[in-house]
């Protein structure tokens, strides 16, 4: 039987099962790529510096698209704390330290 795998926890999601696709579109803030008050010499230096980079790496630096499959549980956790800052866990820890006093 065909199945997908949750990219976060590894659980198998059977074909037709509930799953979510998380698409992440990372785009460089182009305000910061070329300063407005740049001189021609600085621009030339910047361009020659860029030529030394691998074009694929340069493309990833400016724009990158990622996609992940998540199960329902991981989707709930991801939407609550996408960067895994453990905010929920910190609240629990504070509660525990409160009990010690
Ligand atoms: Zn999962």
mmCIF file of N, CA and C and ligand atoms in Angstrom:
data_model
loop_
_atom_site.group_PDB
_atom_site.id
_atom_site.type_symbol
_atom_site.label_atom_id
_atom_site.label_comp_id
_atom_site.label_asym_id
_atom_site.label_seq_id
_atom_site.Cartn_x
_atom_site.Cartn_y
_atom_site.Cartn_z
ATOM 1 N N UNK A 1 0.848 -1.197 0.000
ATOM 2 C CA UNK A 1 0.000 0.000 0.000
ATOM 3 C C UNK A 1 0.888 1.255 0.000
ATOM 4 N N UNK A 2 0.485 2.206 -0.796
ATOM 5 C CA UNK A 2 1.243 3.440 -0.914
ATOM 6 C C UNK A 2 0.990 4.328 0.299
ATOM 7 N N UNK A 3 2.015 4.991 0.744
ATOM 8 C CA UNK A 3 1.832 5.911 1.866
ATOM 9 C C UNK A 3 2.840 7.057 1.773
ATOM 10 N N UNK A 4 2.540 8.147 2.446
ATOM 11 C CA UNK A 4 3.478 9.253 2.574
ATOM 12 C C UNK A 4 4.043 9.199 3.982
ATOM 13 N N UNK A 5 5.146 9.900 4.201
ATOM 14 C CA UNK A 5 5.773 9.936 5.516
ATOM 15 C C UNK A 5 5.827 11.386 5.987
ATOM 16 N N UNK A 6 5.417 11.612 7.239
ATOM 17 C CA UNK A 6 5.491 12.953 7.808
ATOM 18 C C UNK A 6 6.967 13.364 7.887
ATOM 19 N N UNK A 7 7.288 14.533 7.339
ATOM 20 C CA UNK A 7 8.684 14.993 7.334
ATOM 21 C C UNK A 7 9.167 15.386 8.722
ATOM 22 N N UNK A 8 8.257 15.557 9.671
ATOM 23 C CA UNK A 8 8.667 16.010 11.010
ATOM 24 C C UNK A 8 8.855 14.828 11.958
ATOM 25 N N UNK A 9 7.870 13.920 12.010
ATOM 26 C CA UNK A 9 7.941 12.840 13.001
ATOM 27 C C UNK A 9 8.153 11.469 12.366
ATOM 28 N N UNK A 10 8.012 11.361 11.067
ATOM 29 C CA UNK A 10 8.271 10.100 10.391
ATOM 30 C C UNK A 10 7.109 9.125 10.376
ATOM 31 N N UNK A 11 5.943 9.512 10.897
ATOM 32 C CA UNK A 11 4.799 8.604 10.913
ATOM 33 C C UNK A 11 4.340 8.358 9.474
ATOM 34 N N UNK A 12 3.887 7.132 9.203
ATOM 35 C CA UNK A 12 3.389 6.805 7.864
ATOM 36 C C UNK A 12 1.947 7.285 7.748
ATOM 37 N N UNK A 13 1.638 7.982 6.669
ATOM 38 C CA UNK A 13 0.287 8.465 6.408
ATOM 39 C C UNK A 13 -0.241 7.677 5.214
ATOM 40 N N UNK A 14 -1.237 6.797 5.442
ATOM 41 C CA UNK A 14 -1.728 5.964 4.334
ATOM 42 C C UNK A 14 -2.344 6.814 3.232
ATOM 43 N N UNK A 15 -2.327 6.258 2.007
ATOM 44 C CA UNK A 15 -2.909 6.964 0.870
ATOM 45 C C UNK A 15 -4.341 7.366 1.202
ATOM 46 N N UNK A 16 -4.675 8.622 0.974
ATOM 47 C CA UNK A 16 -6.022 9.107 1.286
ATOM 48 C C UNK A 16 -6.141 9.594 2.720
ATOM 49 N N UNK A 17 -5.109 9.381 3.542
ATOM 50 C CA UNK A 17 -5.131 9.836 4.928
ATOM 51 C C UNK A 17 -4.945 11.344 5.013
ATOM 52 N N UNK A 18 -5.251 11.890 6.190
ATOM 53 C CA UNK A 18 -5.166 13.337 6.371
ATOM 54 C C UNK A 18 -3.703 13.761 6.469
ATOM 55 N N UNK A 19 -3.305 14.626 5.565
ATOM 56 C CA UNK A 19 -1.933 15.138 5.590
ATOM 57 C C UNK A 19 -1.955 16.588 5.138
ATOM 58 N N UNK A 20 -0.900 17.292 5.461
ATOM 59 C CA UNK A 20 -0.802 18.715 5.119
ATOM 60 C C UNK A 20 0.513 18.958 4.421
ATOM 61 N N UNK A 21 0.475 19.870 3.453
ATOM 62 C CA UNK A 21 1.696 20.276 2.758
ATOM 63 C C UNK A 21 2.056 21.673 3.276
ATOM 64 N N UNK A 22 3.256 21.818 3.803
ATOM 65 C CA UNK A 22 3.741 23.124 4.230
ATOM 66 C C UNK A 22 4.701 23.615 3.162
ATOM 67 N N UNK A 23 4.369 24.732 2.548
ATOM 68 C CA UNK A 23 5.255 25.323 1.538
ATOM 69 C C UNK A 23 5.911 26.551 2.152
ATOM 70 N N UNK A 24 7.218 26.607 2.045
ATOM 71 C CA UNK A 24 7.961 27.735 2.595
ATOM 72 C C UNK A 24 8.665 28.436 1.442
ATOM 73 N N UNK A 25 8.424 29.725 1.320
ATOM 74 C CA UNK A 25 8.970 30.540 0.249
ATOM 75 C C UNK A 25 9.901 31.563 0.901
ATOM 76 N N UNK A 26 11.190 31.354 0.770
ATOM 77 C CA UNK A 26 12.167 32.233 1.415
ATOM 78 C C UNK A 26 12.712 33.193 0.366
ATOM 79 N N UNK A 27 12.502 34.478 0.575
ATOM 80 C CA UNK A 27 12.908 35.484 -0.405
ATOM 81 C C UNK A 27 13.788 36.508 0.292
ATOM 82 N N UNK A 28 14.932 36.822 -0.313
ATOM 83 C CA UNK A 28 15.802 37.855 0.252
ATOM 84 C C UNK A 28 15.082 39.197 0.190
ATOM 85 N N UNK A 29 15.230 39.969 1.227
ATOM 86 C CA UNK A 29 14.678 41.323 1.251
ATOM 87 C C UNK A 29 15.520 42.158 0.297
ATOM 88 N N UNK A 30 14.988 42.438 -0.919
ATOM 89 C CA UNK A 30 15.822 43.071 -1.947
ATOM 90 C C UNK A 30 16.203 44.508 -1.614
ATOM 91 N N UNK A 31 15.625 45.090 -0.581
ATOM 92 C CA UNK A 31 16.064 46.420 -0.158
ATOM 93 C C UNK A 31 17.537 46.392 0.242
ATOM 94 N N UNK A 32 18.001 45.221 0.651
ATOM 95 C CA UNK A 32 19.353 45.133 1.197
ATOM 96 C C UNK A 32 20.377 44.593 0.206
ATOM 97 N N UNK A 33 19.956 44.217 -1.003
ATOM 98 C CA UNK A 33 20.898 43.613 -1.944
ATOM 99 C C UNK A 33 21.864 44.666 -2.500
ATOM 100 N N UNK A 34 21.341 45.765 -3.018
ATOM 101 C CA UNK A 34 22.203 46.823 -3.557
ATOM 102 C C UNK A 34 21.837 48.146 -2.865
ATOM 103 N N UNK A 35 22.756 48.690 -2.091
ATOM 104 C CA UNK A 35 22.481 49.963 -1.421
ATOM 105 C C UNK A 35 22.249 51.083 -2.445
ATOM 106 N N UNK A 36 21.386 52.029 -2.100
ATOM 107 C CA UNK A 36 21.044 53.097 -3.046
ATOM 108 C C UNK A 36 22.230 54.030 -3.314
ATOM 109 N N UNK A 37 23.095 54.233 -2.314
ATOM 110 C CA UNK A 37 24.182 55.214 -2.465
ATOM 111 C C UNK A 37 25.495 54.558 -2.883
ATOM 112 N N UNK A 38 25.399 53.409 -3.605
ATOM 113 C CA UNK A 38 26.608 52.688 -4.001
ATOM 114 C C UNK A 38 27.314 53.424 -5.151
ATOM 115 N N UNK A 39 28.653 53.433 -5.130
ATOM 116 C CA UNK A 39 29.424 54.051 -6.222
ATOM 117 C C UNK A 39 29.648 52.999 -7.306
ATOM 118 N N UNK A 40 30.057 53.444 -8.506
ATOM 119 C CA UNK A 40 30.305 52.509 -9.604
ATOM 120 C C UNK A 40 31.400 51.512 -9.242
ATOM 121 N N UNK A 41 32.446 52.001 -8.522
ATOM 122 C CA UNK A 41 33.548 51.110 -8.131
ATOM 123 C C UNK A 41 33.039 50.021 -7.180
ATOM 124 N N UNK A 42 32.199 50.430 -6.234
ATOM 125 C CA UNK A 42 31.662 49.455 -5.273
ATOM 126 C C UNK A 42 30.764 48.444 -5.980
ATOM 127 N N UNK A 43 29.997 48.929 -6.978
ATOM 128 C CA UNK A 43 29.113 48.033 -7.731
ATOM 129 C C UNK A 43 29.938 47.022 -8.529
ATOM 130 N N UNK A 44 31.023 47.491 -9.176
ATOM 131 C CA UNK A 44 31.907 46.593 -9.929
ATOM 132 C C UNK A 44 32.495 45.526 -9.006
ATOM 133 N N UNK A 45 32.930 45.956 -7.818
ATOM 134 C CA UNK A 45 33.520 45.021 -6.862
ATOM 135 C C UNK A 45 32.483 43.993 -6.430
ATOM 136 N N UNK A 46 31.248 44.456 -6.238
ATOM 137 C CA UNK A 46 30.175 43.553 -5.815
ATOM 138 C C UNK A 46 29.879 42.525 -6.905
ATOM 139 N N UNK A 47 29.834 42.993 -8.177
ATOM 140 C CA UNK A 47 29.522 42.095 -9.299
ATOM 141 C C UNK A 47 30.635 41.067 -9.483
ATOM 142 N N UNK A 48 31.896 41.508 -9.389
ATOM 143 C CA UNK A 48 32.996 40.539 -9.561
ATOM 144 C C UNK A 48 33.001 39.550 -8.401
ATOM 145 N N UNK A 49 32.570 39.987 -7.216
ATOM 146 C CA UNK A 49 32.448 39.072 -6.081
ATOM 147 C C UNK A 49 31.375 38.033 -6.334
ATOM 148 N N UNK A 50 30.250 38.470 -6.931
ATOM 149 C CA UNK A 50 29.132 37.561 -7.214
ATOM 150 C C UNK A 50 29.556 36.491 -8.222
ATOM 151 N N UNK A 51 30.403 36.888 -9.222
ATOM 152 C CA UNK A 51 30.815 35.940 -10.268
ATOM 153 C C UNK A 51 31.560 34.737 -9.680
ATOM 154 N N UNK A 52 32.180 34.933 -8.517
ATOM 155 C CA UNK A 52 32.934 33.827 -7.918
ATOM 156 C C UNK A 52 32.029 32.794 -7.258
ATOM 157 N N UNK A 53 30.746 33.156 -7.050
ATOM 158 C CA UNK A 53 29.825 32.225 -6.404
ATOM 159 C C UNK A 53 29.285 31.210 -7.400
ATOM 160 N N UNK A 54 28.954 30.052 -6.888
ATOM 161 C CA UNK A 54 28.250 29.036 -7.648
ATOM 162 C C UNK A 54 26.832 29.576 -7.930
ATOM 163 N N UNK A 55 26.394 29.593 -9.219
ATOM 164 C CA UNK A 55 25.085 30.181 -9.546
ATOM 165 C C UNK A 55 23.924 29.542 -8.758
ATOM 166 N N UNK A 56 23.996 28.218 -8.532
ATOM 167 C CA UNK A 56 22.929 27.557 -7.769
ATOM 168 C C UNK A 56 22.889 28.086 -6.348
ATOM 169 N N UNK A 57 24.080 28.287 -5.755
ATOM 170 C CA UNK A 57 24.137 28.786 -4.386
ATOM 171 C C UNK A 57 23.600 30.219 -4.327
ATOM 172 N N UNK A 58 23.952 31.001 -5.355
ATOM 173 C CA UNK A 58 23.492 32.388 -5.405
ATOM 174 C C UNK A 58 21.969 32.437 -5.506
ATOM 175 N N UNK A 59 21.396 31.570 -6.342
ATOM 176 C CA UNK A 59 19.943 31.499 -6.493
ATOM 177 C C UNK A 59 19.291 31.153 -5.158
ATOM 178 N N UNK A 60 19.861 30.188 -4.431
ATOM 179 C CA UNK A 60 19.312 29.787 -3.128
ATOM 180 C C UNK A 60 19.408 30.928 -2.121
ATOM 181 N N UNK A 61 20.436 31.773 -2.279
ATOM 182 C CA UNK A 61 20.604 32.903 -1.368
ATOM 183 C C UNK A 61 19.499 33.930 -1.547
ATOM 184 N N UNK A 62 18.989 34.047 -2.765
ATOM 185 C CA UNK A 62 17.995 35.069 -3.081
ATOM 186 C C UNK A 62 16.582 34.531 -2.949
ATOM 187 N N UNK A 63 16.373 33.286 -3.395
ATOM 188 C CA UNK A 63 15.023 32.715 -3.375
ATOM 189 C C UNK A 63 15.103 31.208 -3.210
ATOM 190 N N UNK A 64 14.343 30.690 -2.268
ATOM 191 C CA UNK A 64 14.349 29.247 -2.035
ATOM 192 C C UNK A 64 12.937 28.798 -1.680
ATOM 193 N N UNK A 65 12.483 27.750 -2.345
ATOM 194 C CA UNK A 65 11.165 27.192 -2.043
ATOM 195 C C UNK A 65 11.347 25.819 -1.428
ATOM 196 N N UNK A 66 10.663 25.568 -0.323
ATOM 197 C CA UNK A 66 10.730 24.273 0.339
ATOM 198 C C UNK A 66 9.313 23.760 0.512
ATOM 199 N N UNK A 67 9.136 22.455 0.514
ATOM 200 C CA UNK A 67 7.818 21.870 0.759
ATOM 201 C C UNK A 67 7.982 20.646 1.641
ATOM 202 N N UNK A 68 7.113 20.507 2.621
ATOM 203 C CA UNK A 68 7.158 19.384 3.548
ATOM 204 C C UNK A 68 5.763 18.800 3.717
ATOM 205 N N UNK A 69 5.718 17.497 3.977
ATOM 206 C CA UNK A 69 4.456 16.828 4.305
ATOM 207 C C UNK A 69 4.400 16.700 5.822
ATOM 208 N N UNK A 70 3.273 17.078 6.406
ATOM 209 C CA UNK A 70 3.096 16.947 7.854
ATOM 210 C C UNK A 70 1.829 16.165 8.162
ATOM 211 N N UNK A 71 1.870 15.357 9.226
ATOM 212 C CA UNK A 71 0.668 14.715 9.743
ATOM 213 C C UNK A 71 -0.128 15.771 10.521
ATOM 214 N N UNK A 72 -1.348 15.401 10.926
ATOM 215 C CA UNK A 72 -2.211 16.386 11.599
ATOM 216 C C UNK A 72 -1.573 16.903 12.891
ATOM 217 N N UNK A 73 -0.996 15.995 13.689
ATOM 218 C CA UNK A 73 -0.409 16.388 14.966
ATOM 219 C C UNK A 73 0.764 17.361 14.756
ATOM 220 N N UNK A 74 1.630 17.051 13.790
ATOM 221 C CA UNK A 74 2.781 17.921 13.535
ATOM 222 C C UNK A 74 2.335 19.253 12.945
ATOM 223 N N UNK A 75 1.276 19.236 12.137
ATOM 224 C CA UNK A 75 0.746 20.494 11.585
ATOM 225 C C UNK A 75 0.270 21.389 12.719
ATOM 226 N N UNK A 76 -0.411 20.811 13.715
ATOM 227 C CA UNK A 76 -0.886 21.605 14.861
ATOM 228 C C UNK A 76 0.312 22.200 15.603
ATOM 229 N N UNK A 77 1.339 21.383 15.830
ATOM 230 C CA UNK A 77 2.521 21.864 16.557
ATOM 231 C C UNK A 77 3.276 22.907 15.745
ATOM 232 N N UNK A 78 3.344 22.686 14.427
ATOM 233 C CA UNK A 78 4.067 23.628 13.564
ATOM 234 C C UNK A 78 3.386 24.990 13.558
ATOM 235 N N UNK A 79 2.052 25.007 13.475
ATOM 236 C CA UNK A 79 1.350 26.288 13.417
ATOM 237 C C UNK A 79 1.455 27.025 14.754
ATOM 238 N N UNK A 80 1.578 26.279 15.865
ATOM 239 C CA UNK A 80 1.730 26.927 17.174
ATOM 240 C C UNK A 80 3.134 27.486 17.381
ATOM 241 N N UNK A 81 4.136 26.769 16.837
ATOM 242 C CA UNK A 81 5.527 27.139 17.111
ATOM 243 C C UNK A 81 6.402 26.767 15.910
ATOM 244 N N UNK A 82 6.271 27.500 14.789
ATOM 245 C CA UNK A 82 6.963 27.102 13.554
ATOM 246 C C UNK A 82 8.477 27.039 13.685
ATOM 247 N N UNK A 83 9.058 27.831 14.563
ATOM 248 C CA UNK A 83 10.523 27.836 14.676
ATOM 249 C C UNK A 83 11.008 27.015 15.857
ATOM 250 N N UNK A 84 10.110 26.234 16.412
ATOM 251 C CA UNK A 84 10.464 25.320 17.502
ATOM 252 C C UNK A 84 11.197 26.057 18.633
ATOM 253 N N UNK A 85 10.634 27.179 19.038
ATOM 254 C CA UNK A 85 11.250 27.967 20.108
ATOM 255 C C UNK A 85 10.878 27.414 21.477
ATOM 256 N N UNK A 86 10.034 26.366 21.496
ATOM 257 C CA UNK A 86 9.666 25.686 22.742
ATOM 258 C C UNK A 86 8.924 26.623 23.710
ATOM 259 N N UNK A 87 8.167 27.572 23.153
ATOM 260 C CA UNK A 87 7.412 28.483 24.015
ATOM 261 C C UNK A 87 6.474 27.720 24.930
ATOM 262 N N UNK A 88 5.795 26.692 24.371
ATOM 263 C CA UNK A 88 4.860 25.909 25.185
ATOM 264 C C UNK A 88 5.590 25.222 26.328
ATOM 265 N N UNK A 89 6.775 24.634 26.015
ATOM 266 C CA UNK A 89 7.530 23.905 27.023
ATOM 267 C C UNK A 89 8.019 24.860 28.120
ATOM 268 N N UNK A 90 8.449 26.071 27.717
ATOM 269 C CA UNK A 90 8.928 27.034 28.703
ATOM 270 C C UNK A 90 7.826 27.374 29.705
ATOM 271 N N UNK A 91 6.590 27.490 29.213
ATOM 272 C CA UNK A 91 5.479 27.782 30.114
ATOM 273 C C UNK A 91 5.305 26.660 31.132
ATOM 274 N N UNK A 92 5.461 25.402 30.657
ATOM 275 C CA UNK A 92 5.325 24.248 31.554
ATOM 276 C C UNK A 92 6.431 24.291 32.609
ATOM 277 N N UNK A 93 7.668 24.583 32.142
ATOM 278 C CA UNK A 93 8.798 24.629 33.079
ATOM 279 C C UNK A 93 8.573 25.695 34.159
ATOM 280 N N UNK A 94 8.038 26.844 33.739
ATOM 281 C CA UNK A 94 7.776 27.898 34.719
ATOM 282 C C UNK A 94 6.761 27.423 35.753
ATOM 283 N N UNK A 95 5.787 26.650 35.263
ATOM 284 C CA UNK A 95 4.776 26.112 36.180
ATOM 285 C C UNK A 95 5.411 25.178 37.197
ATOM 286 N N UNK A 96 6.343 24.329 36.709
ATOM 287 C CA UNK A 96 6.992 23.384 37.621
ATOM 288 C C UNK A 96 7.824 24.097 38.677
ATOM 289 N N UNK A 97 8.603 25.123 38.224
ATOM 290 C CA UNK A 97 9.456 25.808 39.203
ATOM 291 C C UNK A 97 8.574 26.515 40.234
ATOM 292 N N UNK A 98 7.378 26.922 39.788
ATOM 293 C CA UNK A 98 6.465 27.568 40.730
ATOM 294 C C UNK A 98 6.057 26.622 41.853
ATOM 295 N N UNK A 99 5.943 25.308 41.519
ATOM 296 C CA UNK A 99 5.503 24.349 42.534
ATOM 297 C C UNK A 99 6.598 24.105 43.588
ATOM 298 N N UNK A 100 7.859 24.343 43.181
ATOM 299 C CA UNK A 100 8.956 24.060 44.124
ATOM 300 C C UNK A 100 9.029 25.088 45.251
ATOM 301 N N UNK A 101 8.508 26.281 45.021
ATOM 302 C CA UNK A 101 8.649 27.334 46.023
ATOM 303 C C UNK A 101 7.683 27.167 47.187
HETATM 304 ZN ZN1 LIG B 1 4.150 14.094 12.105
#
